Amino acid sequence: MALIVQKYGGTSMGSIDRIKNVAKRVKRWHDNGHQVVVVVSAMSGETNRLIDLARQISTQPDPREYDQMVSTGEQVSISLLAMAIKELGIGARSMTGRQVAIKTDNAHNKARIESIDDKNIREQLDAGNIVIVAGFQGIDEEGNATTLGRGGSDTTGVAIAAALGADECQIYTDVDGVYTTDPRVTSKAKKLEKITFEEMLEMASLGSKILQIRSVEFAGKYGVPLRVLSSFDENTDGSFDQEFQDNVGTLITIDEGDNMEQAIISGIAFNRDEAKILVRGVPDHPGIASAILSPIGRANIEIDMIVQNLSDHGTTDFTFTVNRTDLDKTLKVLNEEVKDEIGAKEILGNSEVVKVSLVGVGMRSHAGVASLMFQTLAENNINIQMISTSEIKVSVLIQDQHLEKAVKSLHTAFGLDREDGESKIAGL
Amino acid sequence: MALIVQKYGGTSMGSIDRIKNVAKRVKRWHDNGHQVVVVVSAMSGETNRLIDLARQISTQPDPREYDQMVSTGEQVSISLLAMAIKELGIGARSMTGRQVAIKTDNAHNKARIESIDDKNIREQLDAGNIVIVAGFQGIDEEGNATTLGRGGSDTTGVAIAAALGADECQIYTDVDGVYTTDPRVTSKAKKLEKITFEEMLEMASLGSKILQIRSVEFAGKYGVPLRVLSSFDENTDGSFDQEFQDNVGTLITIDEGDNMEQAIISGIAFNRDEAKILVRGVPDHPGIASAILSPIGRANIEIDMIVQNLSDHGTTDFTFTVNRTDLDKTLKVLNEEVKDEIGAKEILGNSEVVKVSLVGVGMRSHAGVASLMFQTLAENNINIQMISTSEIKVSVLIQDQHLEKAVKSLHTAFGLDREDGESKIAGL
């Protein structure tokens, strides 16, 4: 007998029929002798419907009231799923974040989980019930409803799994696992059986939308085995077949595997939401980076890549990237608070860029990844604008129009293609 | 400065525009220096939408889960109203039944309020905030969400007013007060300025749909002055005018008034939901009433009027009424469990009946009300099938097709017509 936490997103809970299918799936795990805790999101569309109501009243709805309102979406879906499971003759009990109790800080709309009491859940599990927990929500110290922000249900799932010491946290989505890269960009992308937390974290933060990044951090920190798998593998008549048995998705673990044959690169991520800012002709003296970046930090703008080039005239060029939606705001801050202050010649913004990254723990033991990457891009006439590296990642910023060509050529070059085609990496 | 509790139903909260109007109204009271607690229902249609979702899963949804789900309707509307009030620049704070805390028994779907802690509300009022409380809901001892059943928001309003010792509990509805009878039946119906709790209770239980009966009981028990008034008296541009000032609705109090001129009858209520059952030819011996009615009580069917006629052959006819929706169930119980047991000749059901009642505390000091009623009906060729009386009420069961004629003629006979026409009661 294992203790399994399953998380179903809004699409999996998107209609009464789908909720009934989730109930059937949960029943299978229960029938196989497992204890099951289910974490669910609001029915798809519901959260947006609520947000729309609030926006009709105020462009900036009060955060406390917003959370009080929007947290009802999950409260409805947990109740409906509990009813559906009970219809199948199994004991079930829904719990809101408050009823669990999931304690968070009081940062409304983007609260962080501080603690989870496992007592109430365990009591129900011990009584033979399936427990259905509302994702995305908690309460602060004063008992106000809080929400974790979009995608927060993943985080709830992992946090519940950690608090219970669950054997596995299964994230059911509309994709059947984590791929080497976005299959919409290259049909040669293939599903990964395993990936490490570190890699998944890089993949998630670099633009892979499958898992919410905080949930991966959480899972890594507490060593919760995480599995991404599809909730849409039943037959049209609602039954499950062999496919269900084989639906193992992608497992995300601490284990880096002992397979020497494993690929050096696990995947290629990309991020279309970047914008580049160039601060040109800055006098080169200590403190200049701080003078440029501090005002931006104060304006709550997150900075991603940073590069500083020394020029030969005693001045320097300073380049960095921000989220594309922050571009105008960043330029405004720089022009108003920074430009004259530091005596910069020019400030230029460019949103026609995209970041492409190779991710893989294999890099640690293999030199030459970056140089093969640069060589591949050069062969395809793709100019690199910025470079940034970490222990298990190499990122480059390129012009956005080259995205597809870059991903496809790198995918082939690093031996990730589905068909066993030849790969340049062989000789690395 | 007064402390006012205002309750707005689903229709008053039926759209974002209406919610904004409620916010404006609340602001007026606040601007006039009053402390205001607002109790609201779910937006109209919302509760039915949720119930419909549950019914798609189960014909008998689990009561706990049903309450967990359906209580979200009010949680949404309190948050939206709090946002709307804050948009007007006034402090506001929404509270669920749980946050108040409104403790109930654990009879899901029809829970009864056991206690209300006024601490959290007072804290917010003292801080200058308007407090918006979710109607219709509470929590049981174990922290499960409970609902009070349909119309329960009125009860919440009155209970909150009682707990706070409020100066007045104002129930805003889509009608502008309590009328002598349903204006749809006679255009001569007139609005009452005042009515006693006892009278209102009889009016409510006899079929007047304005106030939920339990809320009137509560108000009477705790002496909370209750006022019914319209929430639809603003101009089309959303402003309020003189009409708003004059919108005083109907006050329901303990005070029977010292006006000697007051009408003996306050109003005429009627109930179309009755069905009559005749158990014919029962041997007349002690215990027969209990033998007939106990099985019906066990089947959770409520009995309203009861009449027993002794016939001259040592047998008796036993007649009673139940809610029309319970007619088939009642006949089934009688035929299966009672008929042979007691040796009844025949059991007949009839749903083509209606109950008409005169209500008024004035009856206590005036004889002749019943006889004028019977005389008036006789003059109009309306046959009386059953009669039942209490201290401040006379009810008759008549054939349903005579309803309008009966109400109109009684309304005139007892001097309730809006125009100062002559009335037979003058000489009573």
Coordinates of N, CA and C in Angstrom, one line a residue, chain A residues 58-236:
Chain A
S58 N -13.9 46.9 -10.0 CA -12.7 47.6 -9.8 C -11.6 47.2 -10.7
T59 N -10.8 48.1 -11.1 CA -9.6 47.7 -11.9 C -8.5 47.1 -11.0
Q60 N -8.6 47.5 -9.8 CA -7.7 46.9 -8.8 C -8.4 46.4 -7.6
P61 N -9.1 45.3 -7.7 CA -9.9 44.8 -6.6 C -9.1 44.6 -5.3
D62 N -9.7 44.9 -4.2 CA -9.1 44.7 -2.9 C -8.5 43.3 -2.8
P63 N -7.2 43.1 -2.5 CA -6.6 41.8 -2.5 C -7.2 40.8 -1.6
R64 N -7.6 41.2 -0.4 CA -8.2 40.3 0.6 C -9.5 39.8 0.0
E65 N -10.4 40.7 -0.5 CA -11.7 40.4 -1.0 C -11.6 39.5 -2.2
Y66 N -10.5 39.8 -3.0 CA -10.3 39.0 -4.2 C -10.0 37.6 -3.9
D67 N -9.2 37.4 -2.9 CA -8.9 36.0 -2.5 C -10.1 35.3 -1.9
Q68 N -10.8 36.1 -1.1 CA -12.0 35.5 -0.5 C -13.0 35.0 -1.6
M69 N -13.0 35.8 -2.6 CA -13.9 35.4 -3.7 C -13.4 34.3 -4.6
V70 N -12.1 34.4 -5.0 CA -11.6 33.5 -6.1 C -11.4 32.1 -5.5
S71 N -11.2 32.0 -4.2 CA -11.0 30.7 -3.6 C -12.2 29.9 -3.6
T72 N -13.4 30.4 -3.9 CA -14.6 29.6 -4.0 C -14.5 28.6 -5.2
G73 N -13.8 29.0 -6.2 CA -13.7 28.1 -7.4 C -13.3 26.7 -7.0
E74 N -12.3 26.6 -6.2 CA -11.8 25.2 -5.8 C -12.8 24.6 -4.8
Q75 N -13.4 25.4 -4.0 CA -14.3 24.9 -3.0 C -15.5 24.2 -3.7
V76 N -15.9 24.7 -4.9 CA -16.9 24.0 -5.6 C -16.4 22.7 -6.2
S77 N -15.2 22.7 -6.8 CA -14.8 21.5 -7.5 C -14.4 20.4 -6.5
I78 N -13.9 20.7 -5.3 CA -13.7 19.6 -4.3 C -15.0 19.0 -3.9
S79 N -16.0 19.8 -3.7 CA -17.3 19.2 -3.3 C -17.9 18.3 -4.4
L80 N -17.8 18.8 -5.6 CA -18.3 18.0 -6.7 C -17.6 16.7 -6.9
L81 N -16.3 16.7 -6.8 CA -15.5 15.5 -6.9 C -15.8 14.5 -5.7
A82 N -16.0 15.1 -4.5 CA -16.3 14.2 -3.4 C -17.7 13.6 -3.6
M83 N -18.6 14.3 -4.1 CA -19.9 13.7 -4.4 C -19.8 12.6 -5.5
A84 N -19.0 12.9 -6.5 CA -18.8 11.9 -7.6 C -18.1 10.6 -7.1
I85 N -17.2 10.8 -6.2 CA -16.5 9.6 -5.6 C -17.5 8.8 -4.7
K86 N -18.2 9.5 -3.9 CA -19.2 8.9 -3.1 C -20.3 8.1 -3.9
E87 N -20.6 8.7 -5.1 CA -21.5 8.0 -6.0 C -21.0 6.6 -6.4
L88 N -19.7 6.5 -6.4 CA -19.0 5.2 -6.8 C -18.9 4.3 -5.6
G89 N -19.5 4.7 -4.4 CA -19.5 3.8 -3.3 C -18.3 3.9 -2.4
I90 N -17.5 4.9 -2.5 CA -16.3 5.0 -1.7 C -16.4 6.3 -0.8
G91 N -15.9 6.1 0.4 CA -15.9 7.3 1.3 C -15.0 8.4 0.8
A92 N -15.5 9.6 0.9 CA -14.7 10.8 0.4 C -15.1 12.0 1.2
R93 N -14.1 12.9 1.4 CA -14.4 14.1 2.2 C -13.5 15.2 1.6
S94 N -14.2 16.3 1.3 CA -13.6 17.5 0.7 C -13.0 18.4 1.8
M95 N -11.9 19.0 1.6 CA -11.4 20.0 2.6 C -10.9 21.2 1.9
T96 N -11.3 22.4 2.3 CA -10.7 23.6 1.9 C -9.3 23.8 2.5
G97 N -8.6 24.7 2.0 CA -7.3 25.0 2.5 C -7.4 25.3 4.0
R98 N -8.5 26.0 4.4 CA -8.7 26.3 5.8 C -9.0 25.0 6.6
Q99 N -9.7 24.1 6.0 CA -10.1 22.9 6.8 C -8.9 22.0 7.0
V100 N -7.9 22.1 6.1 CA -6.8 21.1 6.2 C -6.0 21.3 7.4
A101 N -5.3 22.3 7.9 CA -5.2 23.7 7.6 C -3.9 24.0 6.9
I102 N -4.0 24.7 5.8 CA -2.8 25.1 5.1 C -2.5 26.6 5.4
K103 N -1.5 26.8 6.2 CA -1.2 28.2 6.7 C -0.2 28.9 5.7
T104 N -0.5 30.1 5.3 CA 0.4 30.8 4.4 C 0.7 32.2 5.1
D105 N 1.6 32.9 4.4 CA 1.8 34.3 4.8 C 0.6 35.1 4.3
N106 N 0.7 36.4 4.5 CA -0.5 37.2 4.2 C -0.4 38.0 2.9
A107 N 0.5 37.5 2.0 CA 0.7 38.1 0.7 C -0.4 37.7 -0.2
H108 N -1.6 38.4 -0.1 CA -2.7 38.0 -0.9 C -2.4 37.9 -2.4
N109 N -3.0 37.0 -3.1 CA -2.9 36.7 -4.5 C -1.6 36.0 -4.9
K110 N -0.6 36.0 -4.0 CA 0.6 35.2 -4.3 C 1.2 34.8 -3.0
A111 N 0.4 34.2 -2.1 CA 0.8 33.8 -0.8 C 1.8 32.6 -0.9
R112 N 2.6 32.4 0.2 CA 3.5 31.3 0.2 C 3.1 30.4 1.4
I113 N 3.1 29.1 1.2 CA 2.7 28.2 2.2 C 3.8 28.2 3.3
E114 N 3.3 28.3 4.6 CA 4.3 28.3 5.7 C 4.2 27.0 6.4
S115 N 3.0 26.4 6.5 CA 2.9 25.1 7.2 C 1.6 24.4 6.8
I116 N 1.7 23.1 6.9 CA 0.5 22.3 6.7 C 0.4 21.3 7.8
D117 N -0.8 21.3 8.4 CA -1.1 20.4 9.5 C -1.7 19.1 8.8
D118 N -1.0 17.9 9.1 CA -1.5 16.7 8.4 C -2.5 16.0 9.2
K119 N -2.9 16.5 10.4 CA -3.8 15.8 11.3 C -5.1 15.5 10.7
N120 N -5.8 16.5 10.2 CA -7.1 16.3 9.6 C -7.2 15.4 8.4
I121 N -6.2 15.5 7.6 CA -6.1 14.6 6.4 C -5.9 13.1 6.9
R122 N -4.9 13.0 7.8 CA -4.6 11.6 8.2 C -5.8 10.9 8.9
E123 N -6.6 11.7 9.7 CA -7.8 11.2 10.3 C -8.7 10.6 9.3
Q124 N -8.9 11.3 8.2 CA -9.9 10.9 7.2 C -9.3 9.7 6.4
L125 N -8.0 9.7 6.1 CA -7.4 8.6 5.4 C -7.5 7.3 6.3
D126 N -7.2 7.5 7.6 CA -7.3 6.3 8.5 C -8.7 5.8 8.6
A127 N -9.7 6.7 8.3 CA -11.1 6.2 8.4 C -11.5 5.6 7.0
G128 N -10.5 5.4 6.1 CA -10.7 4.8 4.8 C -11.3 5.7 3.7
N129 N -11.3 7.0 4.0 CA -11.8 7.9 3.1 C -10.7 8.5 2.1
I130 N -11.2 8.8 0.9 CA -10.4 9.6 0.0 C -10.5 11.0 0.4
V131 N -9.4 11.8 0.5 CA -9.5 13.2 0.9 C -9.3 14.0 -0.4
I132 N -10.2 15.0 -0.5 CA -10.0 15.9 -1.7 C -9.8 17.3 -1.2
V133 N -8.6 17.8 -1.5 CA -8.2 19.1 -1.0 C -8.2 20.2 -2.1
A134 N -8.7 21.4 -1.7 CA -8.7 22.5 -2.6 C -7.3 23.0 -2.8
G135 N -6.9 23.1 -4.1 CA -5.6 23.6 -4.4 C -5.6 25.1 -4.3
F136 N -4.4 25.7 -4.4 CA -4.3 27.1 -4.7 C -4.6 28.1 -3.6
Q137 N -5.0 27.5 -2.4 CA -5.5 28.3 -1.4 C -5.0 28.0 0.0
G138 N -5.1 28.9 0.9 CA -4.8 28.7 2.3 C -5.4 29.8 3.2
I139 N -4.9 29.9 4.4 CA -5.4 31.0 5.3 C -4.1 31.6 5.9
D140 N -4.2 32.9 6.2 CA -3.2 33.6 6.9 C -3.4 33.5 8.4
E141 N -2.5 34.1 9.1 CA -2.6 34.0 10.6 C -3.9 34.5 11.2
E142 N -4.5 35.5 10.5 CA -5.7 36.1 11.0 C -7.0 35.3 10.5
G143 N -6.7 34.3 9.7 CA -7.9 33.5 9.2 C -8.5 34.0 7.9
N144 N -7.8 35.0 7.3 CA -8.2 35.4 6.0 C -7.9 34.4 4.9
A145 N -8.8 34.3 3.9 CA -8.5 33.4 2.8 C -7.3 34.0 2.0
T146 N -6.4 33.1 1.6 CA -5.3 33.6 0.7 C -5.2 32.7 -0.5
T147 N -4.7 33.2 -1.6 CA -4.4 32.3 -2.8 C -2.9 32.4 -3.1
L148 N -2.5 31.3 -3.7 CA -1.1 31.1 -4.0 C -0.7 31.7 -5.4
G149 N -1.6 32.2 -6.1 CA -1.3 32.7 -7.4 C -1.5 31.6 -8.4
R150 N -1.6 32.0 -9.7 CA -1.9 31.0 -10.8 C -0.9 29.8 -10.7
G151 N -1.5 28.7 -11.0 CA -0.7 27.5 -11.0 C -0.4 26.9 -9.6
G152 N -0.9 27.6 -8.6 CA -0.6 27.3 -7.2 C -1.1 25.9 -6.8
S153 N -2.0 25.3 -7.6 CA -2.5 24.0 -7.2 C -1.4 23.0 -7.2
D154 N -0.5 23.1 -8.2 CA 0.7 22.2 -8.2 C 1.4 22.3 -6.9
T155 N 1.6 23.5 -6.5 CA 2.4 23.7 -5.2 C 1.6 23.1 -4.0
T156 N 0.3 23.2 -4.0 CA -0.5 22.6 -3.0 C -0.3 21.1 -3.0
G157 N -0.3 20.5 -4.2 CA -0.2 19.1 -4.3 C 1.1 18.6 -3.7
V158 N 2.2 19.3 -4.1 CA 3.5 18.9 -3.6 C 3.7 19.1 -2.1
A159 N 3.2 20.2 -1.7 CA 3.3 20.6 -0.2 C 2.5 19.5 0.6
I160 N 1.3 19.1 0.1 CA 0.5 18.1 0.9 C 1.3 16.8 0.9
A161 N 1.9 16.5 -0.3 CA 2.7 15.2 -0.4 C 3.8 15.2 0.6
A162 N 4.5 16.4 0.6 CA 5.7 16.5 1.5 C 5.2 16.4 3.0
A163 N 4.1 17.1 3.4 CA 3.6 17.0 4.7 C 3.2 15.6 5.1
L164 N 2.7 14.9 4.2 CA 2.3 13.5 4.5 C 3.4 12.5 4.3
G165 N 4.5 12.9 3.7 CA 5.5 11.9 3.4 C 5.0 10.9 2.4
A166 N 4.3 11.4 1.4 CA 3.6 10.5 0.4 C 4.7 9.8 -0.5
D167 N 4.3 8.7 -1.0 CA 5.2 7.9 -1.9 C 5.4 8.6 -3.2
E168 N 4.4 9.3 -3.7 CA 4.5 9.9 -5.0 C 3.5 11.0 -5.1
C169 N 3.8 12.1 -5.8 CA 2.9 13.1 -6.1 C 2.7 13.1 -7.6
Q170 N 1.5 12.8 -8.0 CA 1.2 12.7 -9.4 C 0.4 14.0 -9.9
I171 N 1.0 14.6 -10.9 CA 0.4 15.8 -11.4 C -0.2 15.4 -12.8
Y172 N -1.6 15.4 -12.8 CA -2.3 15.1 -14.0 C -2.6 16.3 -14.8
T173 N -2.2 16.3 -16.1 CA -2.3 17.4 -16.9 C -2.9 17.0 -18.3
D174 N -2.9 18.0 -19.2 CA -3.4 17.6 -20.6 C -2.2 17.2 -21.5
V175 N -1.0 17.0 -20.9 CA 0.1 16.5 -21.7 C 0.5 15.2 -21.0
D176 N 1.2 14.3 -21.7 CA 1.5 13.0 -21.1 C 2.9 12.9 -20.6
G177 N 3.5 14.0 -20.4 CA 4.8 14.0 -19.8 C 5.7 15.2 -20.2
V178 N 6.9 15.2 -19.7 CA 7.8 16.2 -20.1 C 8.6 15.8 -21.3
Y179 N 8.7 16.7 -22.3 CA 9.4 16.4 -23.6 C 10.8 17.1 -23.6
T180 N 11.6 16.6 -24.5 CA 12.9 17.1 -24.7 C 12.8 18.6 -25.2
T181 N 11.8 18.9 -25.9 CA 11.4 20.3 -26.1 C 10.0 20.4 -26.6
D182 N 9.5 21.6 -26.9 CA 8.1 21.7 -27.2 C 7.8 21.0 -28.5
P183 N 6.9 20.0 -28.5 CA 6.6 19.2 -29.7 C 6.0 20.1 -30.8
R184 N 5.5 21.2 -30.5 CA 4.9 22.1 -31.5 C 6.0 22.7 -32.3
V185 N 7.2 22.8 -31.8 CA 8.4 23.4 -32.5 C 9.1 22.3 -33.3
T186 N 9.3 21.1 -32.8 CA 9.8 20.0 -33.6 C 9.1 18.7 -33.3
S187 N 8.7 18.1 -34.4 CA 7.9 16.8 -34.2 C 8.8 15.7 -33.7
K188 N 10.1 16.0 -33.7 CA 11.1 15.0 -33.2 C 11.3 15.0 -31.7
A189 N 10.6 15.9 -31.0 CA 10.7 16.0 -29.6 C 10.2 14.6 -29.0
K190 N 10.9 14.2 -28.0 CA 10.4 12.9 -27.4 C 10.2 13.0 -25.9
K191 N 9.4 12.1 -25.4 CA 9.0 12.2 -24.0 C 10.1 11.6 -23.2
L192 N 10.4 12.3 -22.1 CA 11.4 11.8 -21.1 C 10.8 10.9 -20.1
E193 N 11.5 9.8 -19.8 CA 10.9 8.9 -18.7 C 11.3 9.5 -17.3
K194 N 12.4 10.1 -17.3 CA 12.9 10.6 -16.0 C 13.6 12.0 -16.2
I195 N 13.6 12.8 -15.3 CA 14.3 14.0 -15.3 C 14.6 14.4 -13.8
T196 N 15.7 15.1 -13.6 CA 15.9 15.5 -12.2 C 15.2 16.8 -11.8
F197 N 15.1 17.0 -10.5 CA 14.4 18.3 -10.1 C 15.1 19.5 -10.6
E198 N 16.5 19.4 -10.6 CA 17.3 20.6 -11.1 C 17.0 20.9 -12.5
E199 N 17.0 19.8 -13.3 CA 16.7 20.0 -14.7 C 15.3 20.5 -14.9
M200 N 14.3 19.9 -14.2 CA 12.9 20.3 -14.4 C 12.8 21.8 -14.0
L201 N 13.5 22.2 -13.0 CA 13.5 23.6 -12.5 C 14.0 24.5 -13.6
E202 N 15.1 24.1 -14.2 CA 15.6 24.9 -15.3 C 14.6 25.0 -16.5
M203 N 14.0 23.8 -16.8 CA 13.1 23.7 -17.9 C 11.9 24.6 -17.5
A204 N 11.4 24.5 -16.3 CA 10.2 25.2 -15.9 C 10.5 26.7 -16.0
S205 N 11.6 27.1 -15.4 CA 11.8 28.6 -15.3 C 12.2 29.1 -16.6
L206 N 12.6 28.3 -17.5 CA 13.0 28.8 -18.9 C 11.8 28.8 -19.8
G207 N 10.7 28.4 -19.4 CA 9.5 28.6 -20.2 C 8.7 27.4 -20.5
S208 N 9.1 26.2 -20.0 CA 8.2 25.1 -20.1 C 7.1 25.3 -19.2
K209 N 5.8 25.2 -19.7 CA 4.7 25.6 -18.9 C 4.0 24.4 -18.2
I210 N 4.6 23.2 -18.2 CA 3.9 22.1 -17.7 C 3.7 22.1 -16.2
L211 N 4.7 22.5 -15.4 CA 4.6 22.5 -14.0 C 4.9 23.9 -13.5
Q212 N 4.2 24.3 -12.4 CA 4.5 25.5 -11.8 C 5.9 25.4 -11.1
I213 N 6.7 26.4 -11.3 CA 8.1 26.3 -10.8 C 8.2 26.1 -9.3
R214 N 7.3 26.8 -8.5 CA 7.5 26.7 -7.1 C 7.2 25.2 -6.6
S215 N 6.3 24.6 -7.4 CA 6.0 23.2 -7.0 C 7.2 22.3 -7.2
V216 N 8.0 22.6 -8.2 CA 9.2 21.7 -8.5 C 10.3 22.0 -7.4
E217 N 10.4 23.3 -7.0 CA 11.3 23.7 -5.9 C 11.0 22.9 -4.7
F218 N 9.7 23.0 -4.3 CA 9.1 22.3 -3.2 C 9.4 20.8 -3.2
A219 N 9.1 20.2 -4.3 CA 9.3 18.8 -4.5 C 10.8 18.4 -4.3
G220 N 11.7 19.2 -4.9 CA 13.1 19.0 -4.8 C 13.6 19.1 -3.3
K221 N 13.1 20.2 -2.7 CA 13.5 20.5 -1.3 C 13.1 19.4 -0.4
Y222 N 11.9 18.9 -0.5 CA 11.4 17.8 0.4 C 11.6 16.4 -0.2
G223 N 12.2 16.3 -1.3 CA 12.4 15.0 -1.9 C 11.2 14.2 -2.2
V224 N 10.1 14.9 -2.7 CA 8.9 14.3 -3.1 C 9.0 13.8 -4.5
P225 N 8.9 12.5 -4.8 CA 8.9 12.1 -6.2 C 7.7 12.6 -6.9
L226 N 7.9 13.2 -8.0 CA 6.9 14.0 -8.7 C 6.7 13.3 -10.1
R227 N 5.5 13.1 -10.5 CA 5.2 12.4 -11.8 C 4.2 13.3 -12.5
V228 N 4.6 13.6 -13.8 CA 3.7 14.3 -14.7 C 3.0 13.3 -15.6
L229 N 1.7 13.3 -15.6 CA 1.1 12.4 -16.5 C -0.3 12.9 -17.0
S230 N -0.8 12.2 -18.0 CA -2.0 12.7 -18.7 C -3.3 12.2 -18.0
S231 N -4.3 13.1 -17.9 CA -5.6 12.7 -17.3 C -6.6 12.4 -18.5
F232 N -6.1 12.4 -19.7 CA -7.0 12.2 -20.8 C -6.7 10.9 -21.6
D233 N -6.4 9.8 -20.8 CA -6.1 8.6 -21.5 C -7.2 7.6 -21.4
E234 N -8.4 8.0 -21.0 CA -9.5 7.0 -21.0 C -10.1 6.9 -22.4
N235 N -10.7 5.8 -22.7 CA -11.4 5.6 -23.9 C -12.6 6.5 -24.0
T236 N -13.2 6.6 -25.2 CA -14.3 7.6 -25.4 C -15.5 7.2 -24.6

